[in-house]
Short mmCIF file of C-alpha atoms in Angstrom, two decimals:
data_model
loop_
_atom_site.label_atom_id
_atom_site.label_comp_id
_atom_site.label_asym_id
_atom_site.label_seq_id
_atom_site.Cartn_x
_atom_site.Cartn_y
_atom_site.Cartn_z
CA MET E 30 13.30 38.81 -14.22
CA ALA E 31 10.86 39.80 -16.89
CA LYS E 32 8.12 42.32 -16.15
CA GLN E 33 5.34 39.71 -16.31
CA SER E 34 7.19 37.10 -14.55
CA TYR E 35 7.98 39.75 -11.72
CA GLN E 36 4.36 40.71 -11.55
CA GLU E 37 3.40 37.08 -11.15
CA PHE E 38 5.71 36.63 -8.47
CA ILE E 39 4.48 39.50 -6.40
CA SER E 40 0.96 38.75 -7.32
CA GLN E 41 1.38 35.03 -5.90
CA HIS E 42 3.16 36.07 -3.09
CA LEU E 43 0.71 38.63 -1.88
CA LYS E 44 -2.18 36.03 -2.58
CA LEU E 45 -0.62 33.38 -0.19
CA ASP E 46 0.33 36.21 2.49
CA HIS E 47 -3.37 37.32 2.19
CA ASP E 48 -5.07 33.90 2.15
CA LEU E 49 -2.96 32.02 5.16
CA GLU E 50 -5.07 33.06 7.80
CA SER E 51 -8.38 32.46 5.82
CA CYS E 52 -7.18 28.90 4.77
CA ILE E 53 -6.15 28.36 8.45
CA TYR E 54 -9.44 29.46 9.75
CA GLU E 55 -11.67 27.54 6.98
CA LEU E 56 -9.43 24.50 7.88
CA PHE E 57 -10.05 24.37 11.46
CA ASN E 58 -13.34 26.22 11.85
CA PRO E 59 -15.59 23.76 14.19
CA ASN E 60 -18.73 24.64 12.33
CA ASN E 61 -17.30 22.95 9.29
CA VAL E 62 -19.31 19.51 9.37
CA MET E 63 -18.88 18.08 5.94
CA LEU E 64 -17.79 14.60 5.80
CA GLY E 65 -16.78 11.92 3.24
CA ASP E 66 -17.03 12.96 -0.58
CA ASP E 67 -18.23 16.30 0.08
CA PHE E 68 -15.29 16.82 2.28
CA PHE E 69 -12.87 15.80 -0.08
CA VAL E 70 -14.40 17.86 -2.99
CA ALA E 71 -14.50 21.04 -0.85
CA SER E 72 -10.94 20.41 0.13
CA ALA E 73 -9.74 20.16 -3.44
CA LEU E 74 -11.68 23.37 -4.31
CA SER E 75 -10.15 25.17 -1.43
CA MET E 76 -6.53 23.76 -2.28
CA CYS E 77 -7.14 25.45 -5.67
CA THR E 78 -8.25 28.65 -4.34
CA TYR E 79 -5.52 29.00 -1.33
CA LEU E 80 -2.67 27.56 -2.77
CA ASN E 81 -3.12 29.23 -6.45
CA ALA E 82 -2.95 25.91 -8.10
CA ASP E 83 -4.27 25.06 -11.42
CA TYR E 84 -5.01 21.50 -10.36
CA ALA E 85 -5.52 19.65 -7.01
CA PHE E 86 -5.75 16.09 -6.52
CA ILE E 87 -6.96 14.08 -3.94
CA ALA E 88 -6.32 10.23 -4.32
CA ARG E 89 -6.61 7.18 -1.83
CA ILE E 90 -3.94 4.13 -2.19
CA ASN E 91 -5.76 1.15 -3.44
CA PRO E 92 -2.88 -1.59 -2.23
CA ARG E 93 -4.56 -4.50 -3.85
CA GLU E 94 -4.71 -2.90 -7.37
CA GLU E 95 -1.54 -0.69 -6.48
CA THR E 96 -3.28 2.20 -8.27
CA LEU E 97 -4.33 5.78 -6.63
CA GLU E 98 -8.04 6.09 -6.96
CA MET E 99 -9.07 9.67 -7.47
CA LEU E 100 -11.51 10.97 -4.45
CA ALA E 101 -11.72 14.76 -5.65
CA ASN E 102 -10.17 16.43 -8.92
CA CYS E 103 -10.31 19.96 -8.94
CA HIS E 104 -9.05 22.29 -12.00
CA LYS E 105 -9.15 25.97 -11.85
CA GLY E 106 -12.33 26.06 -9.56
CA GLU E 107 -14.13 23.49 -11.16
CA ILE E 108 -14.42 19.64 -9.96
CA VAL E 109 -13.98 17.20 -12.99
CA GLN E 110 -14.34 13.65 -13.27
CA GLY E 111 -11.79 11.49 -11.45
CA SER E 112 -9.28 8.92 -12.72
CA VAL E 113 -6.93 6.29 -11.72
CA LEU E 114 -3.20 6.36 -11.43
CA GLN E 115 -0.53 3.90 -10.98
CA CYS E 116 1.40 3.90 -7.77
CA ASP E 117 4.55 3.88 -9.51
CA ASP E 118 3.84 6.71 -11.92
CA GLU E 119 6.42 9.27 -11.15
CA PRO E 120 6.06 11.77 -9.13
CA CYS E 121 3.44 9.97 -7.44
CA LYS E 122 5.80 6.92 -6.35
CA GLN E 123 8.18 9.45 -4.85
CA VAL E 124 5.47 11.40 -3.03
CA ILE E 125 4.43 7.95 -1.28
CA ALA E 126 8.10 7.23 -0.35
CA ASP E 127 8.77 10.52 0.87
CA ASN E 128 7.37 13.14 3.17
CA ILE E 129 6.84 15.83 0.53
CA VAL E 130 8.08 16.28 -2.83
CA THR E 131 8.18 19.94 -4.32
CA TYR E 132 9.44 20.94 -7.83
CA LYS E 133 9.35 24.94 -8.11
CA GLU E 134 9.79 24.87 -11.78
CA SER E 135 10.66 22.60 -15.10
CA VAL E 136 8.74 19.40 -13.21
CA ARG E 137 8.05 17.85 -16.68
CA ALA E 138 11.69 17.66 -17.51
CA ALA E 139 12.42 15.97 -14.35
CA PHE E 140 9.59 13.35 -15.00
CA PRO E 141 9.46 13.35 -18.46
CA ASP E 142 7.55 9.83 -18.71
CA SER E 143 4.86 11.01 -16.27
CA LYS E 144 1.31 10.65 -18.00
CA LEU E 145 -0.22 13.13 -15.37
CA LEU E 146 2.27 15.66 -15.61
CA LYS E 147 1.93 15.88 -19.56
CA GLU E 148 -1.99 15.81 -19.40
CA CYS E 149 -2.18 18.88 -17.06
CA GLU E 150 0.94 20.68 -19.01
CA ALA E 151 2.58 21.26 -15.31
CA GLU E 152 5.47 23.67 -14.71
CA ALA E 153 5.65 23.01 -10.80
CA PHE E 154 4.47 20.49 -8.73
CA CYS E 155 3.90 19.81 -4.87
CA GLY E 156 2.83 16.72 -3.38
CA VAL E 157 2.51 15.27 0.22
CA PRO E 158 1.46 11.59 1.37
CA LEU E 159 -1.53 11.07 3.69
CA TYR E 160 -0.99 8.65 6.76
CA ASN E 161 -3.32 7.00 8.94
CA ALA E 162 -2.79 6.66 12.62
CA SER E 163 -0.35 4.14 12.56
CA ARG E 164 1.83 6.38 9.95
CA LYS E 165 1.31 4.16 7.26
CA PRO E 166 0.77 5.88 3.43
CA ILE E 167 -3.14 5.80 2.51
CA GLY E 168 -3.34 8.41 -0.03
CA VAL E 169 -1.61 11.49 -1.59
CA LEU E 170 -2.43 15.31 -1.84
CA LEU E 171 -1.05 16.92 -4.90
CA THR E 172 -1.24 20.26 -6.43
CA LEU E 173 0.18 21.40 -9.97
CA TYR E 174 0.76 24.68 -11.58
CA SER E 175 1.36 25.80 -15.07
CA HIS E 176 3.52 28.66 -13.93
CA LYS E 177 6.45 28.73 -11.39
CA ILE E 178 5.83 28.79 -7.75
CA SER E 179 8.03 31.43 -5.76
CA ASP E 180 6.71 30.49 -2.27
CA ALA E 181 7.45 27.00 -1.81
CA LYS E 182 7.57 26.86 2.05
CA LYS E 183 4.04 28.47 2.63
CA ILE E 184 2.58 26.34 0.03
CA GLU E 185 4.34 23.29 1.71
CA THR E 186 2.97 24.39 5.18
CA LEU E 187 -0.64 24.68 3.82
CA MET E 188 -0.31 21.33 2.38
CA PHE E 189 0.74 19.62 5.35
CA MET E 190 -2.09 21.18 7.01
CA TYR E 191 -4.59 19.91 4.39
CA SER E 192 -2.85 16.74 4.60
CA SER E 193 -3.75 16.36 8.37
CA LYS E 194 -7.48 16.80 7.88
CA VAL E 195 -7.60 14.93 4.78
CA GLY E 196 -5.78 12.06 6.17
CA SER E 197 -8.02 11.80 9.20
CA GLU E 198 -10.97 11.95 7.12
CA LEU E 199 -9.84 9.55 4.75
CA GLU E 200 -8.79 6.71 7.22
CA HIS E 201 -12.31 7.40 8.94
CA ARG E 202 -14.11 6.77 5.69
CA ASP E 203 -12.05 3.54 5.17
CA ARG E 204 -13.06 2.39 8.57
CA GLN E 205 -16.71 2.93 7.84
CA LEU E 206 -16.46 1.28 4.60
CA GLU E 207 -14.75 -1.65 5.87
CA LEU E 208 -17.45 -1.87 8.75
CA ARG E 209 -20.11 -1.97 6.13
CA MET E 210 -18.38 -4.68 4.34
CA HIS E 211 -17.93 -6.66 7.58
CA ASN E 212 -21.73 -5.98 8.21
CA MET E 213 -22.64 -7.23 4.58
CA GLU E 214 -20.56 -10.29 5.06
CA LEU E 215 -22.34 -10.86 8.34
CA LEU E 216 -25.59 -10.86 6.56
CA VAL E 217 -24.54 -13.45 3.86
CA PHE E 218 -23.13 -15.53 6.43
CA LYS E 219 -26.25 -15.44 8.36
CA GLU E 220 -28.28 -16.57 5.29
CA GLU E 221 -25.61 -19.46 4.53
CA LEU E 222 -26.37 -20.38 8.43
CA ILE E 223 -29.90 -20.62 7.83
CA SER E 224 -29.66 -22.66 4.86
CA LYS E 225 -27.23 -24.90 6.48
CA ASN E 226 -29.73 -25.56 9.08
CA ARG E 227 -32.30 -26.39 6.89
CA GLU E 228 -29.98 -28.81 5.29
CA LEU E 229 -29.24 -30.25 8.83
CA ASP E 230 -32.84 -30.72 9.40
CA GLN E 231 -33.44 -32.64 6.16
CA ILE E 232 -30.43 -35.15 6.95
CA ASN E 233 -31.55 -35.27 10.67
CA ASN E 234 -33.51 -38.64 10.15
CA GLU E 235 -30.76 -40.09 8.37
CA LEU E 236 -28.36 -39.35 11.12
CA LYS E 237 -30.48 -40.96 13.39
CA LYS E 238 -30.41 -44.20 11.31
CA VAL E 239 -26.29 -43.85 11.15
CA THR E 240 -26.10 -43.54 15.17
CA LEU E 241 -28.60 -46.60 15.63
CA LYS E 242 -26.41 -48.86 13.31
CA ALA E 243 -23.11 -47.70 14.89
CA GLU E 244 -21.31 -50.67 16.50
CA GLU E 245 -19.89 -48.44 19.32
CA GLY E 246 -23.12 -48.96 21.74
CA ASN E 247 -24.72 -46.72 23.94
CA LYS E 248 -22.05 -45.11 25.44
CA LEU E 249 -20.52 -44.07 22.41
CA LYS E 250 -23.80 -42.65 20.93
CA SER E 251 -24.62 -40.80 24.13
CA SER E 252 -20.89 -39.35 24.04
CA PHE E 253 -21.06 -38.42 20.64
CA LEU E 254 -24.65 -36.70 21.15
CA ALA E 255 -23.58 -34.82 24.06
CA ASN E 256 -20.39 -33.33 22.30
CA LEU E 257 -22.18 -32.92 19.47
CA SER E 258 -24.77 -30.29 21.22
CA HIS E 259 -21.73 -28.72 23.03
CA GLU E 260 -20.21 -28.27 19.30
CA ILE E 261 -23.30 -26.55 18.17
CA ARG E 262 -24.27 -24.78 21.42
CA THR E 263 -20.76 -23.24 22.19
CA PRO E 264 -20.64 -21.29 18.83
CA MET E 265 -24.18 -20.34 18.54
CA ASN E 266 -23.96 -18.95 22.03
CA ALA E 267 -21.18 -16.81 20.83
CA ILE E 268 -22.87 -15.74 17.91
CA ILE E 269 -26.27 -14.68 19.50
CA GLY E 270 -24.50 -13.20 22.48
CA PHE E 271 -22.02 -11.05 20.31
CA THR E 272 -24.79 -10.22 17.78
CA GLU E 273 -27.03 -8.65 20.69
CA LEU E 274 -23.93 -6.80 21.58
CA LEU E 275 -23.41 -5.13 18.40
CA LYS E 276 -26.76 -3.53 18.71
CA SER E 277 -25.57 -1.12 20.92
CA ASN E 278 -24.79 2.36 19.98
CA ASN E 279 -22.01 3.07 22.40
CA LEU E 280 -19.54 0.37 20.85
CA SER E 281 -16.14 1.95 19.33
CA VAL E 282 -15.07 0.83 15.80
CA GLU E 283 -12.50 -1.29 17.26
CA GLU E 284 -15.05 -3.13 19.37
CA LYS E 285 -17.21 -3.93 16.68
CA ASP E 286 -14.40 -5.04 14.64
CA GLU E 287 -13.42 -7.46 17.68
CA TYR E 288 -17.19 -8.76 18.05
CA LEU E 289 -17.36 -9.30 14.23
CA ASN E 290 -14.48 -11.45 14.35
CA ILE E 291 -15.67 -13.38 17.22
CA ILE E 292 -18.89 -13.79 15.37
CA TYR E 293 -17.16 -14.99 12.08
CA GLN E 294 -14.74 -17.14 13.89
CA ASN E 295 -17.69 -19.29 15.69
CA GLY E 296 -19.68 -19.17 12.71
CA ASN E 297 -16.92 -20.92 10.77
CA GLN E 298 -16.58 -23.52 13.47
CA LEU E 299 -20.54 -24.10 13.48
CA MET E 300 -20.23 -24.34 9.51
CA ARG E 301 -17.38 -27.06 9.96
CA VAL E 302 -19.65 -28.97 12.33
CA MET E 303 -22.75 -28.92 10.16
CA ASP E 304 -20.65 -29.76 6.98
CA ALA E 305 -19.02 -32.88 8.78
CA LEU E 306 -22.73 -33.94 9.73
CA ILE E 307 -23.66 -33.72 6.08
CA ASP E 308 -20.60 -35.45 4.71
CA ILE E 309 -20.69 -38.59 7.27
CA SER E 310 -24.53 -38.79 6.24
CA LYS E 311 -23.65 -38.69 2.53
CA LEU E 312 -20.89 -41.16 3.02
CA GLN E 313 -22.70 -43.76 5.18
CA ALA E 314 -25.45 -43.54 2.74
CA LYS E 315 -23.20 -43.89 -0.08
CA VAL E 316 -24.53 -41.10 -1.82
CA TYR E 317 -21.21 -39.35 -2.68
CA VAL E 318 -21.03 -38.94 -6.48
CA GLU E 319 -17.69 -37.21 -8.30
CA GLN E 320 -16.04 -37.80 -11.44
CA LYS E 321 -12.14 -38.00 -11.25
CA GLN E 322 -10.36 -35.18 -12.68
CA ARG E 323 -6.91 -33.78 -13.10
CA VAL E 324 -5.45 -32.28 -10.02
CA ARG E 325 -2.31 -29.94 -9.81
CA VAL E 326 -1.52 -31.23 -6.46
CA ASN E 327 1.37 -28.27 -5.82
CA LYS E 328 -1.68 -25.69 -6.55
CA MET E 329 -4.31 -27.38 -4.26
CA VAL E 330 -1.59 -27.93 -1.46
CA SER E 331 -0.72 -24.08 -1.64
CA GLU E 332 -4.21 -23.03 -1.46
CA LEU E 333 -4.80 -25.03 1.69
CA HIS E 334 -1.49 -23.47 2.97
CA ARG E 335 -2.40 -19.88 2.30
CA ASN E 336 -6.30 -20.45 3.57
CA TYR E 337 -5.02 -21.86 7.08
CA SER E 338 -2.28 -19.68 7.41
CA GLN E 339 -4.93 -16.79 7.36
CA GLU E 340 -7.35 -19.01 9.77
CA ILE E 341 -4.67 -19.51 12.30
CA LYS E 342 -3.65 -15.75 12.21
CA ALA E 343 -7.11 -14.77 12.90
CA MET E 344 -7.22 -17.22 15.63
CA ARG E 345 -4.34 -15.81 17.24
CA LYS E 346 -2.69 -19.13 17.76
CA ASP E 347 1.06 -19.36 18.11
CA ILE E 348 1.02 -21.83 15.13
CA ARG E 349 2.80 -21.70 11.86
CA ILE E 350 2.03 -24.08 8.85
CA LEU E 351 4.78 -25.25 6.47
CA MET E 352 4.28 -26.74 3.08
CA LEU E 353 6.56 -29.68 1.92
CA PRO E 354 5.61 -30.46 -1.89
CA GLY E 355 7.31 -33.65 -3.35
CA ALA E 356 7.24 -32.65 -6.74
CA ALA E 357 8.14 -29.91 -9.29
CA ASP E 358 5.30 -27.83 -10.76
CA GLY E 359 4.04 -29.78 -13.96
CA MET E 360 5.11 -33.01 -12.51
CA ASP E 361 2.57 -33.07 -9.78
CA ILE E 362 -0.48 -34.23 -11.83
CA LEU E 363 -2.77 -36.71 -10.20
CA HIS E 364 -6.27 -37.94 -11.54
CA THR E 365 -8.32 -38.55 -8.73
CA HIS E 366 -11.39 -36.87 -6.76
CA LYS E 367 -10.53 -33.54 -6.09
CA GLU E 368 -13.11 -32.43 -3.89
CA ALA E 369 -12.56 -35.75 -1.66
CA LEU E 370 -9.00 -35.05 -1.57
CA CYS E 371 -9.57 -31.32 -0.20
CA LYS E 372 -11.79 -32.84 2.30
CA VAL E 373 -9.68 -35.21 3.78
CA PHE E 374 -6.93 -32.41 4.17
CA ASP E 375 -9.36 -29.86 5.72
CA HIS E 376 -10.04 -32.43 8.26
CA LEU E 377 -6.61 -33.64 8.99
CA ILE E 378 -5.42 -29.85 9.27
CA ASP E 379 -8.18 -28.78 11.28
CA ASN E 380 -7.43 -31.41 13.80
CA ALA E 381 -3.79 -30.72 13.85
CA ILE E 382 -4.45 -27.10 14.53
CA LYS E 383 -7.07 -28.07 17.03
CA PHE E 384 -4.73 -30.13 19.34
CA THR E 385 -1.72 -28.04 18.93
CA HIS E 386 -1.23 -25.14 21.64
CA HIS E 387 1.91 -23.75 19.80
CA GLY E 388 4.30 -25.02 17.40
CA THR E 389 4.11 -26.29 13.86
CA VAL E 390 1.74 -28.06 11.37
CA TYR E 391 3.25 -29.60 8.33
CA ILE E 392 1.21 -30.57 5.17
CA GLY E 393 2.82 -32.09 2.00
CA TYR E 394 3.52 -35.46 -0.07
CA THR E 395 5.89 -37.58 -1.57
CA VAL E 396 5.71 -39.51 -4.86
CA GLY E 397 6.13 -43.26 -4.91
CA ASP E 398 5.82 -46.06 -7.08
CA GLY E 399 2.47 -45.61 -8.71
CA CYS E 400 1.22 -43.58 -5.97
CA TYR E 401 1.36 -40.09 -3.95
CA GLU E 402 1.89 -40.51 -0.34
CA PHE E 403 0.30 -37.40 1.58
CA PHE E 404 0.99 -36.56 5.12
CA VAL E 405 -0.39 -34.13 7.78
CA LYS E 406 1.99 -33.60 10.81
CA ASP E 407 1.82 -31.61 13.92
CA THR E 408 3.60 -30.80 17.34
CA GLY E 409 0.66 -31.14 19.51
CA VAL E 410 -0.68 -33.48 22.30
CA GLY E 411 -0.25 -36.43 19.91
CA ILE E 412 -2.59 -39.75 19.85
CA VAL E 413 -2.70 -42.14 22.91
CA LYS E 414 -0.29 -45.08 22.17
CA GLY E 415 -2.59 -47.98 21.11
CA GLN E 416 -5.06 -46.02 19.60
CA GLU E 417 -3.64 -45.31 16.18
CA GLU E 418 -6.06 -47.49 14.68
CA ASN E 419 -9.29 -47.05 16.65
CA ILE E 420 -9.49 -43.22 16.00
CA PHE E 421 -10.87 -43.58 12.59
CA ASP E 422 -13.92 -45.39 13.81
CA LEU E 423 -17.02 -43.57 13.66
CA PHE E 424 -17.86 -41.77 16.99
CA ARG E 425 -14.26 -43.08 18.31
CA GLN E 426 -12.18 -40.11 19.89
CA GLY E 427 -8.72 -41.33 20.87
CA ASP E 428 -8.78 -39.71 24.43
CA VAL E 429 -12.03 -38.49 25.89
CA GLU E 430 -10.34 -35.97 28.54
CA LYS E 431 -8.35 -34.35 25.43
CA SER E 432 -11.56 -33.94 23.44
CA ARG E 433 -13.39 -32.29 26.19
CA GLU E 434 -10.57 -29.80 26.37
CA PHE E 435 -9.97 -29.37 22.54
CA GLY E 436 -13.42 -30.10 21.11
CA GLY E 437 -14.70 -32.56 18.67
CA ASN E 438 -17.46 -34.87 18.00
CA GLY E 439 -15.64 -38.31 16.97
CA ILE E 440 -16.54 -38.18 13.19
CA GLY E 441 -13.60 -36.13 11.52
CA LEU E 442 -11.27 -39.00 10.91
CA SER E 443 -14.31 -41.50 10.19
CA ILE E 444 -14.95 -39.09 7.23
CA VAL E 445 -11.27 -39.00 6.19
CA LYS E 446 -10.95 -43.02 6.15
CA LYS E 447 -14.09 -42.81 4.03
CA TYR E 448 -12.88 -40.12 1.65
CA VAL E 449 -9.61 -41.90 1.17
CA GLU E 450 -11.47 -45.34 0.46
CA ILE E 451 -13.38 -43.50 -2.25
CA MET E 452 -10.13 -42.79 -3.98
CA ASP E 453 -9.16 -46.56 -3.79
CA GLY E 454 -6.29 -45.37 -1.01
CA SER E 455 -5.77 -46.01 2.50
CA VAL E 456 -4.99 -43.95 5.83
CA TRP E 457 -3.06 -44.28 8.93
CA ALA E 458 -1.54 -42.87 11.65
CA GLU E 459 2.24 -43.38 12.55
CA CYS E 460 3.12 -45.04 15.80
CA ASN E 461 5.82 -43.97 18.34
CA GLN E 462 5.83 -40.40 17.35
CA LYS E 463 8.06 -38.57 20.03
CA GLU E 464 5.87 -35.22 19.86
CA GLY E 465 2.50 -34.80 17.93
CA ALA E 466 0.70 -36.70 15.54
CA LEU E 467 1.63 -37.99 11.92
CA ILE E 468 -1.17 -39.05 9.64
CA LYS E 469 -0.43 -40.41 6.24
CA PHE E 470 -2.60 -41.58 3.28
CA ILE E 471 -1.87 -42.96 -0.01
CA ILE E 472 -3.68 -42.26 -3.31
CA PRO E 473 -3.10 -44.25 -6.41
CA MET E 474 -1.77 -42.24 -9.66
CA LYS E 475 -4.71 -43.73 -11.81
#
C-alpha cells in the first residue's frame, strides 16, 4: 500500500470510529425536532460528515414518472440544487431491488453508463433503499466517494440507521401531502356541488312540468318524489356528518382517509342524481344539441372499463367488470353522438353495479350489418318477468321492493331510451335470462 493510501485508510478508519457515537447520538437525540425538508437537508449534511462521503443523496421514488426526485443533495458539506434521476439508472435500480449495494472501489467500471457516477467522478458507492411501514420501497439513500472506502461494514451500519429515520419521515411527509391533496379535492368537490345545486334550482320549474305531464299518475309521481328525496338526503347527510367529524383534532390519518373516501363516494352518488335530473329535463324539453363525431369505440369502452373498475374497488364491492370488444382497433369507428353514447353506458353500468351484490358486469359490442349492437350484462337480481318493456318508461321502476333496497329514482333507463333515440337507435331488455339482466341497444353506423 502506498504511503498516501495507507494514511487515507488510517484517517478514514479513525474518523468512522470517532464519529460513530456522535452520529448515533445525533440520529436518536429526542431534542432533534426537525421535520420535512429541513430534516432531509440536515440528514444529507450529517451523512457527508459522519460517513466521510463526498456526495450524499436522499431521493423519493415517483412511481408514476418512474424517476427519483432529489429531496436533499449534499456535496462536501454544501447543499446543492436537486435533480431528477431515472429509476432504471444503475446503480439506483440495483439499490431499489436489493437491500443494500456497496462498491468499495472502481464503481464506475462496474456501471460505465451511469450518468450519476460520471458526473460525481465516483470511485466508491454505498446505497440503501427507504421503505414504508409495508416494506414497499419509497426512496433511496446514496453516498458517493472520490476515494476507496476501507470500512464498508461501519458505513453500511450507519446507512441502515439513517434509512430507518429518513424512511419514516419520508412516509410521514407523503401521507401529509396525500392528506393535503384530499382536502383540496374536497374543496373543489364542494364548489362543484354548490354549482350543481344552483343548476338544480334553475331546472326545478321544468322538472315540475315534466312530473305533471307524466302519464304515470299520482302514485308514480309520489313514489318518484319520495325516492328522489331519499336519493338526495341520504348522501347529503353522510357528507354533512363526516365533514363535521373531520373537524376533530383527535383523528388519525387512517380515520381521516376513511372519512374523506366516504364523503367522496356519497358526493359522487349525489352528483349522479343531479346529473340525471338535469339530463331528463333537457331531454324532455328537447334542448339537447350535439353534433355527430368520429368515435373510436374500443378507446371509449376501455375508458369506461378503467373508470368503473376503480370505482368498484373504492366501493369495496365483490364485483369485477369485463370488457368484450367486437372489433380490432382501427376497425371500430362509429359516427354518432359521443356524449350521448357515453351517457347510455354510464346509466346502464351504474344500474348493473347497483343491482349486483357480487359477480360480474360485462360491457361490449358486436358489429352487425350497418350497425353496432352494444350490451351491458350483469349477474345481479335481474328484471321481474313481464317488466322488460315497462322499465324504460319515465318514473317506472321494475320492482318497488328492490328499488327500496338498492336505491334509484326511476329515470335512469328512461334517459337511456331517449339518448338512444337521439342516435337513431333502439334499446331493449332481453327476456328469460337465467341470472341477472342483459340490456342491448343498436346504433346505426351512419
